[in-house]
Short mmCIF file of C-alpha atoms in Angstrom, two decimals:
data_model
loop_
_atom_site.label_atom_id
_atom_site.label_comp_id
_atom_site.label_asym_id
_atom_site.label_seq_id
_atom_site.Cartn_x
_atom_site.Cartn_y
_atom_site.Cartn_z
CA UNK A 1 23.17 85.73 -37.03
CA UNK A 2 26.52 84.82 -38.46
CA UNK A 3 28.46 82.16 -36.78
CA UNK A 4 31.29 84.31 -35.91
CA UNK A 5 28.85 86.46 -33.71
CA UNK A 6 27.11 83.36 -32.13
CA UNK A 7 30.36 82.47 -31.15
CA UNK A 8 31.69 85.71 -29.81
CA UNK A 9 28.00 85.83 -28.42
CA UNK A 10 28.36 82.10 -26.83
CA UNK A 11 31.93 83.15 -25.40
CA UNK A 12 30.63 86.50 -23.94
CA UNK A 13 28.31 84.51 -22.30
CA UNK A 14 30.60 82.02 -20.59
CA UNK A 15 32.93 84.33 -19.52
CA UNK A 16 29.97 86.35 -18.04
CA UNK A 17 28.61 83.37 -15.90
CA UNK A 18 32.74 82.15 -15.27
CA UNK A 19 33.32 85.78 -13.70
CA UNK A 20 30.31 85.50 -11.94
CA UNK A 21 30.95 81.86 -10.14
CA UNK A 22 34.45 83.35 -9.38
CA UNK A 23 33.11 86.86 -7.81
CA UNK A 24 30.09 84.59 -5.89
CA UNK A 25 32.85 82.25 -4.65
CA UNK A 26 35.77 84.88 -3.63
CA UNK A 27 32.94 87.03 -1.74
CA UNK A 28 31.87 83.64 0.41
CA UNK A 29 35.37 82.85 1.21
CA UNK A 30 35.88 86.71 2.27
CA UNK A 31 32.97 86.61 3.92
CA UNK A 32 33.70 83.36 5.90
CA UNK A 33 37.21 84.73 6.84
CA UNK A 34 35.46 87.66 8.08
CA UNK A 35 33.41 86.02 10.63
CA UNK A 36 36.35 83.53 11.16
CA UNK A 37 38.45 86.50 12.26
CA UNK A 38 35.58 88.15 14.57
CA UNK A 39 35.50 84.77 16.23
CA UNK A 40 39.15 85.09 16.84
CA UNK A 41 38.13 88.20 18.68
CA UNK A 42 35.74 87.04 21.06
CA UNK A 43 38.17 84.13 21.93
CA UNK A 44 41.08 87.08 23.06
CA UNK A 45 38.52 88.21 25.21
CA UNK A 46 36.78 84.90 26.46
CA UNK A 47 40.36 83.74 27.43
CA UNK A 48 40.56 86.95 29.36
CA UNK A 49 37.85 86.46 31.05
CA UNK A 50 38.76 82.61 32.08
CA UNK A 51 42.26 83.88 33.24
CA UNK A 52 40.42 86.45 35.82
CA UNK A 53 37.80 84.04 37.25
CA UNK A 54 40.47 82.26 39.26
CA UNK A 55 41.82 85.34 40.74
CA UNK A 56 38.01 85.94 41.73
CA UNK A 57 37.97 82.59 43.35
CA UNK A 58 40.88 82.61 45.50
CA UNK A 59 40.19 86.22 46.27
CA UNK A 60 36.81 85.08 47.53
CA UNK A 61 38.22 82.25 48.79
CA UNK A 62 39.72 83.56 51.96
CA UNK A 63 36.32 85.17 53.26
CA UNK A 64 33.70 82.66 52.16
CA UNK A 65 34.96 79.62 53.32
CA UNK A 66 31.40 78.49 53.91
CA UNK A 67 30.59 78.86 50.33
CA UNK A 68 32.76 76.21 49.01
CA UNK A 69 30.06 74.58 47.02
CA UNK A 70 29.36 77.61 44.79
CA UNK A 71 33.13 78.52 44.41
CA UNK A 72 33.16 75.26 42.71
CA UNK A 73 30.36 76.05 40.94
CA UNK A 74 32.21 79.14 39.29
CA UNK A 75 35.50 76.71 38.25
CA UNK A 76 33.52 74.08 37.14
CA UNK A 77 31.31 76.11 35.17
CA UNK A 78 34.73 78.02 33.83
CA UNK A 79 36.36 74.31 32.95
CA UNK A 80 33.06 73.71 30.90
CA UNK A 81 33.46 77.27 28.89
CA UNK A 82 36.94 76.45 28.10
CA UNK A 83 36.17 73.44 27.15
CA UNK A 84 32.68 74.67 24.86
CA UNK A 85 35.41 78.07 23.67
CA UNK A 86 38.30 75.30 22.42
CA UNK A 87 35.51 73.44 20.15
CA UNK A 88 33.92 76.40 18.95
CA UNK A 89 37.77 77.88 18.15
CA UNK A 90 37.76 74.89 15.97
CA UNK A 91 35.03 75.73 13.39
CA UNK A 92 33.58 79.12 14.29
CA UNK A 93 30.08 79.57 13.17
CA UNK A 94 29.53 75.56 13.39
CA UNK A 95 25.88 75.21 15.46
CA UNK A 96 26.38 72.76 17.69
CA UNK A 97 29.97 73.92 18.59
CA UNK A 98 27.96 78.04 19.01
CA UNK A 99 24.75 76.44 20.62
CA UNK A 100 27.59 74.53 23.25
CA UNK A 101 29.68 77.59 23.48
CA UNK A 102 26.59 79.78 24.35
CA UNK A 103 25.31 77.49 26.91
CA UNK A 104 28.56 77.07 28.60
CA UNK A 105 28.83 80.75 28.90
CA UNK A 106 25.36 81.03 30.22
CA UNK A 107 26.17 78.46 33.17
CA UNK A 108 29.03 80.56 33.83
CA UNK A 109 27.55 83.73 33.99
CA UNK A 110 24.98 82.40 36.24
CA UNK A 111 27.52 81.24 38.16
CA UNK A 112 29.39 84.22 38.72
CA UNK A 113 26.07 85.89 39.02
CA UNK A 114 25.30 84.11 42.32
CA UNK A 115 29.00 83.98 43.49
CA UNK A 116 28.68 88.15 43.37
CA UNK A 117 25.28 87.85 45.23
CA UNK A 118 26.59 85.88 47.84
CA UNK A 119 29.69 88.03 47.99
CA UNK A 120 27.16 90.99 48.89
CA UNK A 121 27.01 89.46 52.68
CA UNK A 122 30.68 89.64 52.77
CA UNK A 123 31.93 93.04 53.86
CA UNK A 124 35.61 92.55 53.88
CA UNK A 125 35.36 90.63 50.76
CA UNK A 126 33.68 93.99 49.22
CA UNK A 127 36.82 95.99 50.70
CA UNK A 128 39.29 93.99 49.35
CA UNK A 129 41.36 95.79 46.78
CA UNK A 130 42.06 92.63 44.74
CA UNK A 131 38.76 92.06 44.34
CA UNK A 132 38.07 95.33 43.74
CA UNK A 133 40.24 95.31 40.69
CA UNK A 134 39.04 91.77 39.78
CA UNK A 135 35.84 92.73 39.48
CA UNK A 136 36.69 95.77 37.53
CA UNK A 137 38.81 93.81 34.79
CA UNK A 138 36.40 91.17 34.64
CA UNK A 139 33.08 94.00 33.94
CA UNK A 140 35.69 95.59 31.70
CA UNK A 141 36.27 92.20 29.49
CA UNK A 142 32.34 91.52 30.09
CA UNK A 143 31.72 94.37 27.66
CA UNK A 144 34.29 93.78 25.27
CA UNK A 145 32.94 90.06 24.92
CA UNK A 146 30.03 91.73 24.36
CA UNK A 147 30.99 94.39 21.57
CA UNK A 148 33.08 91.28 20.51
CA UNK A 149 30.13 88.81 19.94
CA UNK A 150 27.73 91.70 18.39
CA UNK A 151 30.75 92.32 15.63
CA UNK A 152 30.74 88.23 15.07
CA UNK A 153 27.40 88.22 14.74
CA UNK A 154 27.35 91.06 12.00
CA UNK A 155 29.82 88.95 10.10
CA UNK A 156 28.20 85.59 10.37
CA UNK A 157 24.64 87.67 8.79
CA UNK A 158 26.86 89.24 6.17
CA UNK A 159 27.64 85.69 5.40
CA UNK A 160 24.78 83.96 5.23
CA UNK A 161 22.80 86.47 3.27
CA UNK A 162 25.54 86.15 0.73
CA UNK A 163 25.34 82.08 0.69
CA UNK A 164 21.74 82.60 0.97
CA UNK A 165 21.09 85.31 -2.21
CA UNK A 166 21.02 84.10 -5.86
CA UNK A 167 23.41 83.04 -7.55
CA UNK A 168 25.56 83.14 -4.89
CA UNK A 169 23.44 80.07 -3.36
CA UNK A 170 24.10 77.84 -6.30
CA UNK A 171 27.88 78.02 -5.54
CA UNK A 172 27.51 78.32 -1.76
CA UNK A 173 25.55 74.89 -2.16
CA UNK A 174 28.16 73.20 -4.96
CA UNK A 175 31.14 74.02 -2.84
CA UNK A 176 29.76 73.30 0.74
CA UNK A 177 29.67 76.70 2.34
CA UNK A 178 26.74 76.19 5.00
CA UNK A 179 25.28 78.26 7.22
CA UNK A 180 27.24 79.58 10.07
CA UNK A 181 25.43 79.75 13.72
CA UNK A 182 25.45 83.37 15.66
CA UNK A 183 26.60 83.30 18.80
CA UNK A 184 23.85 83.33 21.49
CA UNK A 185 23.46 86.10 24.36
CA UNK A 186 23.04 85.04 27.43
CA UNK A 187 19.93 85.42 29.14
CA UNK A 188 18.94 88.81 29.74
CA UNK A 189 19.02 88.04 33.58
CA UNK A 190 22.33 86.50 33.53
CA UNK A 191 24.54 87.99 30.43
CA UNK A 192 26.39 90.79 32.92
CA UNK A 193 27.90 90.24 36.25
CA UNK A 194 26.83 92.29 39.00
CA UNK A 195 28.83 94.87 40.33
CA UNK A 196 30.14 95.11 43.67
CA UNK A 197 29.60 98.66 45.43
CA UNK A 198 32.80 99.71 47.21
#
């Protein structure tokens, strides 16, 4: 082999690895954005949600004024989502801040869970048209959380198999793209709220 075609050889070879480490490197940052974006989705809806649950509470308010301990339950469970939705806004995909996030939301739809049990020996409470419509927005944004979180967690699996896969791994691991978290579900016996027959 001549030296002129080890060197075009050598340079063909360089620029085959260089386009490589660039197309492994633009694909993890696309991918990351991805999942950044579907996070920015579930926090649309998870602020939805947050904004009804008062309107729930001072709805039920006025007819369960013996149940003040578990309306408190429901805004202090809220307070703790908001607070578990603002870190995980920070760094979506980051496992404490999804493990926190999941848990909070957990505690809150157990909350809300026995708030619309208790709500069940309330009569007028079921008549009331505000809670009526409450309830309705809040089972509405229940499943678009839902759809929400499923399309997250798509994205965060596209993104891992791509830091995961060779070679894409060698320049996930040089650069510091780790592993993003999915977003639990909730437990299967708390992750919708009830609904109220009217």
């Amino acid at each position: 082999m001549s030296m002129a075609a080890f060197l075009i050889f050598f340079i063909a070879v360089i620029a085959i690895v260089a386009v490589i480490i660039i197309n492994s490197y633009n694909d993890l940052i696309k991918f990351r954005n991805r999942y950044n974006n579907a996070y920015s989705q579930i926090d649309v809806q998870l602020q939805r949600r947050y904004d009804l649950i008062p309107n729930l509470v001072e709805t039920a308010k006025g007819y369960m004024k013996h149940e003040r301990e578990t309306l408190e339950a429901v805004i202090a469970a809220r307070n703790s989502a908001i607070n578990a939705s603002s870190r995980a806004v920070q760094n979506p995909g980051d496992p404490q801040a999804m493990q926190q996030l999941g848990n909070a939301e957990a505690a809150l739809s157990g909350a809300l869970s026995r708030l619309m049990v208790l709500s069940e020996s309330y009569p007028e409470l079921k008549a009331d048209r505000t809670m009526s419509q409450v309830m309705e927005e809040l089972a509405s944004t229940e499943n678009r959380i839902a759809f929400a979180r499923q399309a997250f967690n798509d994205a965060v699996t596209l993104y891992n198999t791509k830091s995961e896969s060779f070679p894409s791994n060698l320049i996930a691991n040089s650069f510091n793209f780790s592993v993003a978290e999915l977003l639990p579900e909730a437990s299967p016996e708390i992750k919708t709220v009830p609904r109220m027959s009217f």
